[in-house]
Tab-separated table of C-alpha atoms in Angstrom:
chain	number	residue	atom	x	y	z
A	3	UNK	CA	70.278	-7.705	-39.539
A	4	UNK	CA	66.684	-8.150	-40.345
A	5	UNK	CA	64.701	-5.257	-41.573
A	6	UNK	CA	61.052	-5.089	-40.635
A	7	UNK	CA	58.574	-3.871	-43.094
A	8	UNK	CA	57.258	-0.493	-41.860
A	9	UNK	CA	53.910	-1.289	-43.429
A	10	UNK	CA	53.427	-4.422	-41.301
A	11	UNK	CA	54.194	-2.542	-38.081
A	12	UNK	CA	51.744	0.161	-39.042
A	13	UNK	CA	49.086	-2.447	-39.888
A	14	UNK	CA	49.714	-4.237	-36.591
A	15	UNK	CA	49.355	-0.997	-34.624
A	16	UNK	CA	46.182	-0.147	-36.540
A	17	UNK	CA	44.717	-3.569	-35.761
A	18	UNK	CA	45.577	-3.201	-32.058
A	19	UNK	CA	44.001	0.249	-31.908
A	20	UNK	CA	40.881	-0.808	-33.803
A	21	UNK	CA	40.406	-3.940	-31.675
A	22	UNK	CA	40.914	-1.860	-28.530
A	23	UNK	CA	38.300	0.630	-29.718
A	24	UNK	CA	35.900	-2.216	-30.565
A	25	UNK	CA	36.321	-3.705	-27.083
A	26	UNK	CA	35.824	-0.301	-25.456
A	27	UNK	CA	32.698	0.275	-27.545
A	28	UNK	CA	31.323	-3.132	-26.558
A	29	UNK	CA	31.987	-2.456	-22.877
A	30	UNK	CA	30.413	0.979	-23.210
A	31	UNK	CA	27.263	-0.473	-24.809
A	32	UNK	CA	26.973	-3.087	-22.067
A	33	UNK	CA	27.361	-0.327	-19.473
A	34	UNK	CA	24.700	1.862	-21.101
A	35	UNK	CA	22.267	-1.061	-21.365
A	36	UNK	CA	22.914	-1.992	-17.727
A	37	UNK	CA	22.450	1.601	-16.589
A	38	UNK	CA	19.179	1.997	-18.488
A	39	UNK	CA	17.919	-1.329	-17.157
A	40	UNK	CA	18.680	-0.192	-13.613
A	41	UNK	CA	16.854	3.102	-14.247
A	42	UNK	CA	13.834	1.262	-15.653
A	43	UNK	CA	13.796	-1.108	-12.676
A	44	UNK	CA	13.947	1.759	-10.184
A	45	UNK	CA	11.210	3.620	-12.063
A	46	UNK	CA	9.075	0.461	-12.020
A	47	UNK	CA	9.694	0.042	-8.277
A	48	UNK	CA	8.708	3.662	-7.692
A	49	UNK	CA	5.526	3.162	-9.712
A	50	UNK	CA	4.793	-0.061	-7.818
A	51	UNK	CA	5.305	1.598	-4.439
A	52	UNK	CA	3.012	4.481	-5.411
A	53	UNK	CA	0.325	1.977	-6.335
A	54	UNK	CA	0.656	-0.015	-3.094
A	55	UNK	CA	-2.351	1.729	-1.527
A	56	UNK	CA	-4.443	0.993	-4.581
A	57	UNK	CA	-3.302	-2.635	-4.618
A	58	UNK	CA	-3.845	-3.066	-0.874
A	59	UNK	CA	-7.336	-1.636	-1.108
A	60	UNK	CA	-8.184	-4.068	-3.895
A	61	UNK	CA	-6.681	-7.173	-2.252
A	62	UNK	CA	-9.346	-9.002	-0.280
A	63	UNK	CA	-8.751	-9.796	3.370
A	64	UNK	CA	-9.229	-13.252	4.843
A	65	UNK	CA	-12.972	-12.633	5.057
A	66	UNK	CA	-13.195	-11.557	1.411
A	67	UNK	CA	-13.568	-7.806	2.052
A	68	UNK	CA	-11.245	-5.160	0.640
A	69	UNK	CA	-9.635	-2.516	2.835
A	70	UNK	CA	-11.965	0.134	1.393
A	71	UNK	CA	-15.009	-1.956	2.313
A	72	UNK	CA	-13.672	-2.486	5.834
A	73	UNK	CA	-12.988	1.246	6.233
A	74	UNK	CA	-16.527	2.066	5.067
A	75	UNK	CA	-17.934	-0.504	7.497
A	76	UNK	CA	-15.874	0.958	10.370
A	77	UNK	CA	-17.181	4.436	9.514
A	78	UNK	CA	-20.762	3.129	9.486
A	79	UNK	CA	-20.169	1.536	12.894
A	80	UNK	CA	-18.846	4.817	14.285
A	81	UNK	CA	-21.934	6.638	13.007
A	82	UNK	CA	-24.230	4.004	14.484
A	83	UNK	CA	-22.395	4.179	17.835
A	84	UNK	CA	-22.869	7.948	17.845
A	85	UNK	CA	-26.573	7.586	17.004
A	86	UNK	CA	-27.077	5.017	19.780
A	87	UNK	CA	-25.168	7.199	22.235
A	88	UNK	CA	-27.470	10.122	21.467
A	89	UNK	CA	-30.513	7.853	21.819
A	90	UNK	CA	-29.275	6.613	25.198
A	91	UNK	CA	-28.790	10.197	26.369
A	92	UNK	CA	-32.378	11.004	25.331
A	93	UNK	CA	-33.666	7.938	27.205
A	94	UNK	CA	-31.749	8.991	30.316
A	95	UNK	CA	-33.293	12.470	30.145
A	96	UNK	CA	-36.788	11.007	29.850
A	97	UNK	CA	-36.090	8.610	32.721
A	98	UNK	CA	-34.854	11.464	34.908
A	99	UNK	CA	-37.980	13.483	34.081
A	100	UNK	CA	-40.196	10.523	34.980
A	101	UNK	CA	-38.253	9.975	38.190
A	102	UNK	CA	-38.731	13.625	39.141
A	103	UNK	CA	-42.464	13.439	38.395
A	104	UNK	CA	-42.888	10.300	40.495
A	105	UNK	CA	-41.690	12.107	43.565
A	106	UNK	CA	-38.161	10.790	43.588
A	107	UNK	CA	-39.074	7.202	44.448
A	108	UNK	CA	-37.560	5.922	41.171
A	109	UNK	CA	-33.855	6.243	40.562
A	110	UNK	CA	-32.097	6.045	37.230
A	111	UNK	CA	-29.080	3.766	37.357
A	112	UNK	CA	-28.021	4.110	33.730
A	113	UNK	CA	-25.095	6.447	33.234
A	114	UNK	CA	-25.323	8.843	30.326
A	115	UNK	CA	-23.045	8.063	27.429
A	116	UNK	CA	-20.087	10.231	26.585
A	117	UNK	CA	-20.682	13.333	24.521
A	118	UNK	CA	-20.487	13.317	20.740
A	119	UNK	CA	-17.067	14.945	20.774
A	120	UNK	CA	-15.633	11.973	22.647
A	121	UNK	CA	-16.530	9.295	20.125
A	122	UNK	CA	-14.111	6.374	20.221
A	123	UNK	CA	-11.247	6.375	17.791
A	124	UNK	CA	-10.932	3.342	15.563
A	125	UNK	CA	-7.502	2.480	14.238
A	126	UNK	CA	-7.271	2.199	10.457
A	127	UNK	CA	-7.221	-1.263	8.981
A	128	UNK	CA	-3.631	-2.385	8.371
A	129	UNK	CA	-2.777	-3.007	4.721
A	130	UNK	CA	-3.068	-6.597	3.639
A	131	UNK	CA	-0.308	-8.476	1.924
A	132	UNK	CA	-0.577	-9.683	-1.625
A	133	UNK	CA	-1.776	-13.284	-1.754
A	134	UNK	CA	0.726	-15.886	-2.868
A	135	UNK	CA	0.256	-16.947	-6.463
A	136	UNK	CA	-1.513	-20.254	-6.842
A	137	UNK	CA	-0.128	-22.967	-9.039
A	138	UNK	CA	-1.865	-23.752	-12.272
A	139	UNK	CA	-1.455	-27.507	-11.928
A	140	UNK	CA	-4.514	-29.666	-12.405
A	141	UNK	CA	-5.527	-32.053	-9.695
A	142	UNK	CA	-6.502	-35.648	-10.215
A	143	UNK	CA	-10.012	-35.994	-11.342
């Protein structure tokens, strides 16, 4: 019969346990790093999605205008349409007064514009997409 040295069995068991713990620690560190990376990526995506309106308003459209500029222009057009509508209504009133003074021989064919409360609704400008990055290659020259 062969006798095994109790010290060698104990050393072997210690080495197995310590290598197992080292592997578990390595796997745990990889898991923690992966988890934190995923959290950082989701936080970055949340920050990016909250800044989408800011980015879309700063990205120029095909004509070179930003969404904010187009919205301001649309508002100015609505105000001008309202002003012209009011002016047309005033002209119609004056024309009707002149027609009444002339004895009814003149008729006004222009229809009064809609009231101020019925100004047309303009849909908001849809957000523009980010332009594709351009290559930095140099052309022949």
